[in-house]
Amino acid sequence: MEQAIFYFFSAVLIFAAGMVITARNPVHAVLFLVLAFFTSAALWLLLEAEFLAIVLVLVYVGAVMVLFLFVVMMLDINLAPLREGFARYLPVGVLVLALVVLEMVLVVGPRLFGAEAVTVPARQAAEYSNTETLGELLYTVYVYPFEVASVILLVAIVAAIALTLRRRPGTLKQEVGRQVAANRGERVRLVRMAAERSKR
Amino acid sequence: MFDWFMNPEGPMVLVVILIKIIALVMPLMLGVAYLTFAERKVIAYLHVRVGPNRVGPRGWLQPIADALKLVMKELLVPSAANRYLFMLGPVMAIAPALTAWAVVPVGEGMVIADINAGLLFLLAMTSMGVYGIIVAGWASNSKYAFLSAMRAGAQMISYEIAMGFALVGVLMAAGSLNLSQIVMAQQGSILHWFWLPLLPLFLVYFISGVAETNRSPFDVAEGESEIVAGFHVEYSGMAFAVFFLAEYANMILIATLTALLFAGGWLSPFQGIPVLEGLFAWVPGTIWLLLKVCVFLFCFLWFRATFPRYRYDQIMRLGWKVFIPVTIVWIFVEGAAVLAGLGPWFD
């Protein structure tokens, strides 16, 4: 049963990954990438890595890809010029492809990832919590690398905001503090005037 | 692979799970139907009107009539729309809304999948809901629908962060990601429920939940007066009904989660009170949960009849500049309380 599930999700994953690069419509490509993330999360679940699987869905599918989809939808890409000169660039593309395949075969070959090289991890009992173990490890043994990584991310956030923040003169802004502090005397002026009489 | 089918236990497990799913989804769908009726009635009474009262006794068959009408209507696909994605949109909206219910306990031990990382799973599933709206908005190939998809996407991502932080507070207090264990950690009395020690997080969570479900006053994604009906403006018949189902199923989900995480779930509110506890001991936990869910659902409807719609920039300000700082500050306060062993919640 588990094997059947594995092969099913693997087939879907390979199909989705293929469609990401062959789909003509960029929005379709992004949605296939979402499907690819989703199926790899399912494969991770089969490996009992439930924390990583759910975080993959939460972070990549739930946040990163939504923004990605956003950008791709907003861009009105004209696809025709992108497809021009296919024959001219083909040799370069094939060369790069061959290099990548060669590297992948060398690294992900049976020498390092074969059935003999990797021992099958032991099955854990039902009450074993992947999340708890990972959290304990992350906050005790690897606490400094973890903190350094978060500081680097914080720096990236600050840098991104500093690069894009600009103050334009003349734009109207709502100041909530002032609105709340406003009172009647500031806004309303009662005017006393004599009653007018219509002319006969 | 084949011995799994030969083994009598294998398919039986599947059958039991299927029965559990049906036992959960059928009442949920009925709940959605009568939530729409309750919405119209409650808002009518708040407006000093009567509301629907023609179909059946006192209007009780109104949701059935509405459902029949939607089933009978023709499904239209705009000629300029992207056919596949147009049809996929409603499916992508309802699938996460129903999947999330898999880990939600409706009573002690009454849950389809009692998994350890339940809270994370919920967060992941609710974050998936935005795809239905974005895909539908884009595939409709309509300006209104596209504007709505953009608004909904930005809004849901913003409020998800505040929601996630509120859940971090809950898991710090309960010491578990399992929803049943979170409820059991609130045992004691009504004052032991997490609404009291986590009051700011409770409010932030519920308001973010209203924003996540695109309900009034955060319904800029639908905004009838600005962009007609938003992402589902091109949908008719059942395709529209599926969006409707997803929205209301999400509302019930948020109300149930608020009840489970902050209001003691299926625990009796009279726990720890000498006479009343014994008097109400016969009430099953599911009834208490149902009552709490109804209170929160009523709040959804009440908000809709009370508040004017937020402007888009105000929504963003509230999410990023108010809710996120509030949750971060309260997580630090809570961390200090946990460290100090502040009773009766954190000892």
Coordinates of C-alpha atoms in Angstrom, one line a residue:
Chain A
M1 CA 0.0 0.0 0.0
E2 CA 2.7 2.4 1.0
Q3 CA 4.6 1.6 -2.2
A4 CA 1.5 2.3 -4.3
I5 CA 1.1 5.7 -2.6
F6 CA 4.7 6.5 -3.1
Y7 CA 4.7 5.7 -6.8
F8 CA 1.4 7.6 -7.3
F9 CA 2.8 10.7 -5.7
S10 CA 6.2 10.3 -7.5
A11 CA 4.4 10.1 -10.8
V12 CA 2.4 13.2 -10.0
L13 CA 5.5 15.0 -8.9
I14 CA 7.4 14.2 -12.1
F15 CA 4.5 15.1 -14.2
A16 CA 4.0 18.4 -12.4
A17 CA 7.7 19.2 -12.6
G18 CA 7.7 18.5 -16.3
M19 CA 4.7 20.8 -16.8
V20 CA 6.4 23.6 -14.9
I21 CA 8.9 24.0 -17.7
T22 CA 6.8 23.0 -20.6
A23 CA 3.5 24.8 -19.9
R24 CA 3.0 27.7 -22.3
N25 CA 1.1 29.9 -19.9
P26 CA 3.2 31.2 -17.0
V27 CA 0.2 31.1 -14.6
H28 CA -0.2 27.4 -15.4
A29 CA 3.5 26.8 -14.8
V30 CA 3.2 28.5 -11.3
L31 CA 0.2 26.3 -10.5
F32 CA 2.0 23.2 -11.5
L33 CA 4.9 24.3 -9.3
V34 CA 2.4 24.5 -6.4
L35 CA 1.3 21.0 -7.3
A36 CA 4.9 19.8 -7.3
F37 CA 5.5 21.3 -3.8
F38 CA 2.3 19.7 -2.6
T39 CA 3.2 16.2 -3.8
S40 CA 6.7 16.5 -2.4
A41 CA 5.2 17.4 0.9
A42 CA 3.1 14.2 0.6
L43 CA 6.3 12.2 -0.1
W44 CA 7.9 13.7 3.0
L45 CA 4.9 12.6 5.0
L46 CA 5.6 9.1 3.9
L47 CA 9.1 9.4 5.3
E48 CA 7.5 10.4 8.7
A49 CA 8.9 13.9 8.4
E50 CA 5.5 15.5 9.2
F51 CA 6.9 18.8 10.5
L52 CA 9.0 19.5 7.3
A53 CA 6.1 18.4 5.1
I54 CA 3.6 20.7 6.7
V55 CA 6.0 23.6 6.9
L56 CA 6.7 23.1 3.2
V57 CA 3.0 23.5 2.5
L58 CA 2.7 26.4 4.9
V59 CA 5.7 28.4 3.8
Y60 CA 6.1 27.6 0.1
V61 CA 2.6 26.8 -1.0
G62 CA 0.8 29.1 1.5
A63 CA 3.0 32.2 1.3
V64 CA 5.8 32.2 -1.2
M65 CA 3.9 30.8 -4.2
V66 CA 0.9 33.1 -3.5
L67 CA 3.2 36.1 -4.0
F68 CA 4.8 34.4 -7.0
L69 CA 1.4 33.9 -8.5
F70 CA 0.6 37.5 -7.8
V71 CA 3.6 38.8 -9.7
V72 CA 3.1 36.4 -12.6
M73 CA -0.5 37.4 -12.9
M74 CA 0.3 41.1 -12.8
L75 CA 2.9 40.9 -15.5
D76 CA 1.4 41.0 -18.9
I77 CA 4.0 38.8 -20.6
N78 CA 4.0 38.7 -24.3
L79 CA 5.2 35.2 -25.0
A80 CA 6.0 35.4 -28.7
P81 CA 9.4 37.3 -28.4
L82 CA 10.5 34.9 -25.7
R83 CA 10.1 31.9 -28.0
E84 CA 12.1 33.5 -30.9
G85 CA 15.5 32.1 -31.8
F86 CA 14.9 28.6 -30.4
A87 CA 17.2 27.0 -33.0
R88 CA 20.0 29.5 -32.4
Y89 CA 20.1 28.9 -28.7
L90 CA 19.6 25.2 -28.9
P91 CA 23.3 24.1 -28.9
V92 CA 24.0 26.2 -25.8
G93 CA 21.0 24.8 -24.1
V94 CA 21.9 21.2 -24.9
L95 CA 25.5 21.9 -23.6
V96 CA 24.2 23.3 -20.3
L97 CA 21.7 20.4 -20.0
A98 CA 24.4 17.8 -20.6
L99 CA 26.6 19.4 -17.9
V100 CA 23.8 19.5 -15.4
V101 CA 22.8 15.8 -16.1
L102 CA 26.5 14.8 -15.7
E103 CA 26.8 16.6 -12.4
M104 CA 23.5 15.1 -11.1
V105 CA 24.6 11.6 -12.1
L106 CA 27.9 12.1 -10.3
V107 CA 26.4 13.4 -7.1
V108 CA 23.0 11.6 -6.9
G109 CA 24.4 8.3 -8.3
P110 CA 24.0 4.9 -6.7
R111 CA 27.5 5.3 -5.2
L112 CA 26.2 7.7 -2.6
F113 CA 22.5 7.2 -2.6
G114 CA 22.2 3.5 -3.5
A115 CA 20.3 1.0 -1.4
E116 CA 23.6 -0.2 0.2
A117 CA 24.9 3.3 1.0
V118 CA 21.8 4.4 2.9
T119 CA 20.4 2.5 5.8
V120 CA 16.6 2.4 6.2
P121 CA 15.6 4.7 9.1
A122 CA 13.8 2.9 11.9
R123 CA 10.1 3.2 12.1
Q124 CA 9.0 5.4 15.0
A125 CA 6.1 4.7 17.4
A126 CA 2.8 6.5 16.9
E127 CA 3.3 8.9 19.8
Y128 CA 6.7 10.0 18.6
S129 CA 6.5 13.7 17.8
N130 CA 8.7 14.9 15.0
T131 CA 8.0 18.5 15.8
E132 CA 9.0 18.2 19.4
T133 CA 12.3 16.5 18.6
L134 CA 13.2 19.0 15.9
G135 CA 12.3 21.9 18.2
E136 CA 14.4 20.5 21.0
L137 CA 17.4 20.0 18.7
L138 CA 17.0 23.4 17.1
Y139 CA 16.9 25.3 20.4
T140 CA 19.6 23.4 22.2
V141 CA 22.3 21.9 20.0
Y142 CA 21.9 24.3 17.0
V143 CA 20.7 27.4 18.8
Y144 CA 23.5 29.7 17.6
P145 CA 23.3 28.7 13.9
F146 CA 19.5 29.1 14.2
E147 CA 19.8 32.5 15.8
V148 CA 22.3 33.6 13.2
A149 CA 20.1 32.5 10.4
S150 CA 17.2 34.5 11.8
V151 CA 19.3 37.6 12.2
I152 CA 20.4 37.3 8.6
L153 CA 16.8 37.1 7.6
L154 CA 16.0 40.2 9.7
V155 CA 18.8 42.1 8.0
A156 CA 17.4 41.1 4.6
I157 CA 13.9 42.4 5.6
V158 CA 15.4 45.7 6.9
A159 CA 17.4 46.0 3.7
A160 CA 14.5 45.3 1.4
I161 CA 12.3 47.9 3.2
A162 CA 15.1 50.5 3.3
L163 CA 15.6 50.0 -0.5
T164 CA 12.0 50.4 -1.4
L165 CA 10.8 53.0 1.2
R166 CA 10.5 56.4 -0.2
R167 CA 8.7 59.4 1.0
R168 CA 6.8 61.3 -1.6
P169 CA 5.8 64.8 -0.8
G170 CA 2.1 65.7 -1.1
T171 CA 0.6 62.3 -0.4
L172 CA -2.2 62.3 2.1
K173 CA -1.8 60.0 5.1
Q174 CA -4.2 58.9 7.7
E175 CA -3.0 59.6 11.3
V176 CA -5.1 57.4 13.4
G177 CA -3.7 58.8 16.7
R178 CA -4.9 62.3 15.8
Q179 CA -8.2 61.0 14.6
V180 CA -8.9 59.3 17.9
A181 CA -7.8 62.3 19.9
A182 CA -10.1 64.6 18.0
N183 CA -12.9 66.1 20.0
R184 CA -16.0 68.1 19.3
G185 CA -14.5 71.5 19.9
E186 CA -11.9 70.9 17.2
R187 CA -14.3 69.8 14.5
V188 CA -17.7 71.4 15.1
R189 CA -18.4 75.2 15.2
L190 CA -21.8 76.3 16.0
V191 CA -22.8 79.5 14.4
R192 CA -25.6 81.7 15.7
M193 CA -27.4 83.6 13.1
A194 CA -30.7 85.4 12.9
A195 CA -33.6 83.6 11.3
E196 CA -34.1 84.6 7.7
R197 CA -37.5 85.6 6.5
S198 CA -38.7 84.9 3.0
K199 CA -39.7 87.9 1.0
R200 CA -43.3 88.4 0.3
Chain B
M1 CA 0.8 -4.1 -1.9
F2 CA -1.9 -6.7 -2.5
D3 CA -1.7 -8.2 1.0
W4 CA -3.1 -4.9 2.2
F5 CA -6.3 -5.6 0.4
M6 CA -6.3 -9.3 1.5
N7 CA -5.8 -8.3 5.1
P8 CA -9.4 -7.7 6.4
E9 CA -8.2 -4.9 8.7
G10 CA -6.8 -2.8 5.8
P11 CA -10.0 -1.9 3.9
M12 CA -12.0 -1.8 7.1
V13 CA -9.9 1.1 8.4
L14 CA -10.7 2.9 5.1
V15 CA -14.4 2.2 5.5
V16 CA -14.4 3.5 9.1
I17 CA -12.6 6.7 8.0
L18 CA -15.1 7.2 5.2
I19 CA -18.0 6.8 7.6
K20 CA -16.4 9.3 10.0
I21 CA -15.9 11.8 7.1
I22 CA -19.6 11.5 6.1
A23 CA -20.7 11.9 9.7
L24 CA -18.7 15.1 9.9
V25 CA -19.4 16.6 6.5
M26 CA -23.2 16.0 6.4
P27 CA -23.9 18.0 9.6
L28 CA -21.4 20.6 8.4
M29 CA -23.2 21.1 5.1
L30 CA -26.5 21.3 6.9
G31 CA -24.9 23.8 9.3
V32 CA -23.8 25.9 6.3
A33 CA -27.3 25.9 4.9
Y34 CA -28.9 27.0 8.1
L35 CA -26.1 29.5 8.9
T36 CA -27.2 31.3 5.7
F37 CA -30.7 31.3 7.1
A38 CA -29.5 32.4 10.5
E39 CA -27.5 35.2 8.9
R40 CA -30.5 36.6 7.0
K41 CA -32.8 36.3 10.1
V42 CA -30.3 37.8 12.5
I43 CA -29.4 40.7 10.3
A44 CA -33.1 41.2 9.6
Y45 CA -33.9 41.4 13.3
L46 CA -31.0 43.7 13.9
H47 CA -32.4 45.9 11.1
V48 CA -35.9 45.7 12.7
R49 CA -37.2 43.7 9.7
V50 CA -38.7 40.2 9.7
G51 CA -36.4 38.5 7.1
P52 CA -37.3 35.4 5.0
N53 CA -40.6 34.0 6.2
R54 CA -42.4 32.7 3.1
V55 CA -40.9 29.2 2.3
G56 CA -42.1 26.6 4.8
P57 CA -43.2 27.4 8.4
R58 CA -41.6 30.7 9.5
G59 CA -39.2 30.5 6.5
W60 CA -37.4 27.4 7.8
L61 CA -37.3 25.8 4.3
Q62 CA -35.6 28.9 2.8
P63 CA -32.1 27.4 2.6
I64 CA -33.5 24.3 0.9
A65 CA -35.2 26.4 -1.7
D66 CA -32.0 28.4 -2.2
A67 CA -30.0 25.3 -2.7
L68 CA -32.5 23.9 -5.2
K69 CA -32.4 27.2 -7.1
L70 CA -28.7 27.1 -7.4
V71 CA -28.6 23.5 -8.5
M72 CA -31.2 24.2 -11.3
K73 CA -29.4 27.3 -12.6
E74 CA -27.2 27.1 -15.8
L75 CA -23.5 27.0 -15.4
L76 CA -22.0 29.8 -17.5
V77 CA -18.4 30.0 -18.6
P78 CA -17.4 33.3 -20.0
S79 CA -16.0 32.9 -23.5
A80 CA -12.8 34.8 -22.6
A81 CA -12.2 32.8 -19.4
N82 CA -9.6 30.2 -18.9
R83 CA -11.9 27.2 -18.9
Y84 CA -9.9 24.7 -16.8
L85 CA -8.8 27.2 -14.2
F86 CA -12.2 28.7 -14.1
M87 CA -13.7 25.4 -13.1
L88 CA -10.7 24.6 -10.8
G89 CA -11.2 27.8 -8.8
P90 CA -14.3 26.7 -6.7
V91 CA -12.7 23.3 -6.1
M92 CA -9.5 24.9 -4.8
A93 CA -11.6 27.1 -2.5
I94 CA -13.6 24.3 -0.9
A95 CA -11.0 21.5 -0.7
P96 CA -8.9 23.2 2.0
A97 CA -12.0 24.4 3.8
L98 CA -13.1 20.8 4.2
T99 CA -9.7 19.2 4.6
A100 CA -8.9 21.3 7.7
W101 CA -11.8 19.6 9.5
A102 CA -9.8 16.3 9.5
V103 CA -7.9 17.3 12.6
V104 CA -10.7 19.2 14.4
P105 CA -12.0 17.3 17.4
V106 CA -15.8 17.8 18.0
G107 CA -15.7 16.0 21.4
E108 CA -13.4 14.0 23.6
G109 CA -11.7 11.6 21.2
M110 CA -14.2 12.4 18.4
V111 CA -11.7 13.3 15.6
I112 CA -10.9 11.8 12.2
A113 CA -7.1 12.2 12.4
D114 CA -5.7 12.7 15.9
I115 CA -2.3 13.9 14.7
N116 CA 0.5 15.5 16.7
A117 CA 1.0 18.5 14.5
G118 CA -2.7 19.4 14.3
L119 CA -2.3 23.1 14.8
L120 CA 0.4 23.3 12.0
F121 CA -1.8 21.3 9.7
L122 CA -4.7 23.7 10.3
L123 CA -2.5 26.7 9.6
A124 CA -1.2 25.1 6.4
M125 CA -4.7 24.3 5.2
T126 CA -6.2 27.7 6.0
S127 CA -3.3 29.3 4.1
M128 CA -4.3 27.2 1.0
G129 CA -7.7 28.7 0.8
V130 CA -6.5 31.9 -0.9
Y131 CA -5.6 29.9 -4.1
G132 CA -9.3 29.3 -4.9
I133 CA -10.0 33.0 -4.8
I134 CA -6.8 34.1 -6.7
V135 CA -7.3 31.4 -9.4
A136 CA -11.0 32.2 -9.8
G137 CA -10.3 35.9 -10.0
W138 CA -7.6 35.5 -12.6
A139 CA -9.3 32.8 -14.7
S140 CA -12.5 34.8 -15.0
N141 CA -10.7 37.3 -17.2
S142 CA -12.7 40.2 -15.7
K143 CA -11.4 43.4 -14.2
Y144 CA -13.6 43.2 -11.1
A145 CA -12.7 39.6 -10.4
F146 CA -9.0 40.3 -10.9
L147 CA -9.1 43.4 -8.6
S148 CA -10.8 41.2 -6.0
A149 CA -8.3 38.4 -6.3
M150 CA -5.4 40.9 -5.7
R151 CA -7.2 42.4 -2.6
A152 CA -8.0 39.0 -1.2
G153 CA -4.5 37.6 -1.7
A154 CA -2.8 40.5 0.0
Q155 CA -5.3 40.6 2.8
M156 CA -5.1 36.9 3.6
I157 CA -1.3 36.8 3.6
S158 CA -1.2 39.7 6.0
Y159 CA -3.6 38.3 8.5
E160 CA -2.2 34.9 8.3
I161 CA 1.0 36.2 10.1
A162 CA -1.0 37.6 13.0
M163 CA -3.0 34.4 13.2
G164 CA 0.1 32.3 13.2
F165 CA 1.6 34.3 16.1
A166 CA -1.7 34.0 18.0
L167 CA -1.4 30.2 17.6
V168 CA 2.2 30.3 18.8
G169 CA 0.8 31.7 22.0
V170 CA -1.7 28.9 22.3
L171 CA 0.9 26.2 21.8
M172 CA 3.2 27.8 24.3
A173 CA 0.4 27.8 26.9
A174 CA -0.7 24.2 26.1
G175 CA 2.7 22.7 25.4
S176 CA 1.3 20.7 22.5
L177 CA 0.3 21.1 18.9
N178 CA -2.5 18.4 19.2
L179 CA -5.9 20.0 19.4
S180 CA -7.4 17.5 21.8
Q181 CA -4.4 18.1 24.2
I182 CA -4.8 21.8 23.8
V183 CA -8.4 21.5 25.0
M184 CA -7.5 19.2 27.9
A185 CA -4.8 21.7 29.0
Q186 CA -7.6 24.2 29.6
Q187 CA -9.3 22.0 32.2
G188 CA -10.2 23.5 35.6
S189 CA -12.8 26.2 35.3
I190 CA -14.0 28.9 32.9
L191 CA -11.1 31.0 34.2
H192 CA -8.6 28.3 33.2
W193 CA -9.6 28.6 29.5
F194 CA -7.0 30.4 27.5
W195 CA -9.2 33.4 26.7
L196 CA -8.1 34.9 30.0
P197 CA -4.3 34.5 30.0
L198 CA -4.2 35.0 26.3
L199 CA -6.8 37.8 26.0
P200 CA -5.0 39.9 23.4
L201 CA -4.2 36.8 21.3
F202 CA -7.8 35.7 21.6
L203 CA -9.1 39.0 20.2
V204 CA -6.4 39.1 17.5
Y205 CA -7.1 35.5 16.5
F206 CA -10.9 36.0 16.2
I207 CA -10.6 39.3 14.3
S208 CA -7.9 37.8 12.0
G209 CA -10.3 34.9 11.4
V210 CA -13.0 37.3 10.3
A211 CA -10.5 38.9 7.9
E212 CA -9.3 35.5 6.7
T213 CA -12.8 34.4 5.7
N214 CA -13.3 37.7 3.9
R215 CA -16.3 38.5 6.0
S216 CA -17.6 42.0 6.8
P217 CA -16.1 44.4 7.8
F218 CA -13.1 43.0 6.0
D219 CA -15.0 42.0 2.8
V220 CA -13.2 44.3 0.4
A221 CA -12.7 41.2 -1.8
E222 CA -16.4 41.0 -2.3
G223 CA -17.3 44.6 -1.8
E224 CA -20.7 44.8 -3.6
S225 CA -20.7 48.6 -3.8
E226 CA -17.2 48.8 -5.3
I227 CA -16.4 45.7 -7.4
V228 CA -19.9 44.1 -7.7
A229 CA -19.2 40.7 -6.1
G230 CA -15.4 40.3 -6.6
F231 CA -13.9 37.0 -7.5
H232 CA -17.1 35.2 -8.0
V233 CA -18.8 37.8 -10.2
E234 CA -18.6 35.6 -13.3
Y235 CA -19.8 32.4 -11.6
S236 CA -23.3 31.1 -11.7
G237 CA -25.3 28.1 -10.4
M238 CA -23.4 25.4 -8.5
A239 CA -19.9 26.9 -9.2
F240 CA -21.1 30.0 -7.2
A241 CA -22.7 27.7 -4.6
V242 CA -19.4 26.0 -4.0
F243 CA -17.7 29.3 -3.3
F244 CA -20.6 30.1 -0.9
L245 CA -20.2 26.7 0.8
A246 CA -16.4 27.3 1.2
E247 CA -16.9 30.7 2.7
Y248 CA -19.4 29.5 5.3
A249 CA -17.5 26.3 6.0
N250 CA -14.5 28.5 6.7
M251 CA -16.6 30.7 9.0
I252 CA -17.8 27.6 11.0
L253 CA -14.2 26.4 11.1
I254 CA -12.8 29.6 12.5
A255 CA -15.6 29.7 15.1
T256 CA -14.9 26.1 16.1
L257 CA -11.2 26.8 16.3
T258 CA -11.7 29.9 18.5
A259 CA -13.9 27.8 20.7
L260 CA -11.4 24.9 20.9
L261 CA -8.3 27.0 21.4
F262 CA -9.5 29.8 23.6
A263 CA -12.9 28.9 25.0
G264 CA -12.3 25.4 26.4
G265 CA -13.7 23.4 23.5
W266 CA -16.1 20.7 24.8
L267 CA -15.4 21.5 28.4
S268 CA -18.4 22.5 30.5
P269 CA -18.4 26.2 31.5
F270 CA -19.7 25.2 34.9
Q271 CA -16.6 23.1 35.7
G272 CA -15.3 23.9 39.3
I273 CA -18.6 25.6 40.4
P274 CA -20.0 23.5 43.2
V275 CA -23.7 23.0 42.5
L276 CA -24.0 23.9 38.8
E277 CA -21.3 21.4 37.8
G278 CA -23.3 18.5 39.1
L279 CA -26.5 19.9 37.7
F280 CA -25.1 20.1 34.2
A281 CA -22.9 17.0 34.3
W282 CA -25.3 15.1 31.9
V283 CA -24.8 17.5 29.0
P284 CA -22.4 15.9 26.5
G285 CA -19.3 17.8 25.6
T286 CA -20.3 18.2 21.9
I287 CA -23.3 20.2 23.0
W288 CA -21.1 22.7 24.9
L289 CA -18.8 23.0 21.9
L290 CA -21.8 23.5 19.6
L291 CA -23.1 26.3 21.9
K292 CA -19.8 28.0 21.9
V293 CA -19.5 27.8 18.2
C294 CA -22.9 29.3 17.8
V295 CA -21.9 32.3 20.0
F296 CA -18.9 33.0 17.8
L297 CA -20.9 32.5 14.6
F298 CA -23.4 35.0 16.0
C299 CA -20.5 37.4 16.4
F300 CA -19.7 37.0 12.7
L301 CA -23.3 38.0 11.8
W302 CA -23.4 40.7 14.4
F303 CA -20.3 42.3 13.0
R304 CA -21.8 42.3 9.5
A305 CA -24.8 44.2 10.6
T306 CA -22.8 46.6 12.8
F307 CA -19.6 47.8 11.2
P308 CA -19.0 49.6 7.9
R309 CA -16.5 48.2 5.6
Y310 CA -12.8 48.9 6.2
R311 CA -10.9 50.8 3.6
Y312 CA -8.1 48.8 2.0
D313 CA -5.2 50.7 3.5
Q314 CA -6.9 50.6 6.9
I315 CA -7.1 46.8 6.7
M316 CA -3.4 46.7 5.9
R317 CA -2.6 49.1 8.8
L318 CA -4.6 47.1 11.3
G319 CA -3.0 43.8 10.2
W320 CA 0.7 44.9 10.0
K321 CA 1.0 47.8 12.4
V322 CA -1.5 46.8 15.2
F323 CA -2.0 43.0 15.3
I324 CA 1.5 41.8 14.6
P325 CA 3.1 44.0 17.2
V326 CA 0.4 43.1 19.8
T327 CA 0.9 39.4 19.3
I328 CA 4.7 39.6 19.5
V329 CA 4.6 41.7 22.7
W330 CA 2.1 39.2 24.2
I331 CA 4.2 36.2 23.3
F332 CA 7.1 37.8 25.2
V333 CA 4.8 38.5 28.2
E334 CA 3.6 34.9 28.0
G335 CA 7.1 33.6 27.8
A336 CA 7.9 35.5 31.0
A337 CA 4.8 34.1 32.7
V338 CA 5.7 30.5 31.7
L339 CA 9.2 31.0 33.0
A340 CA 7.8 32.4 36.3
G341 CA 5.2 29.6 36.5
L342 CA 2.4 32.1 36.9
G343 CA -0.6 30.2 38.3
P344 CA -3.1 28.8 37.7
W345 CA -2.4 28.7 33.9
F346 CA 1.3 28.2 33.5
D347 CA 2.3 26.1 36.6

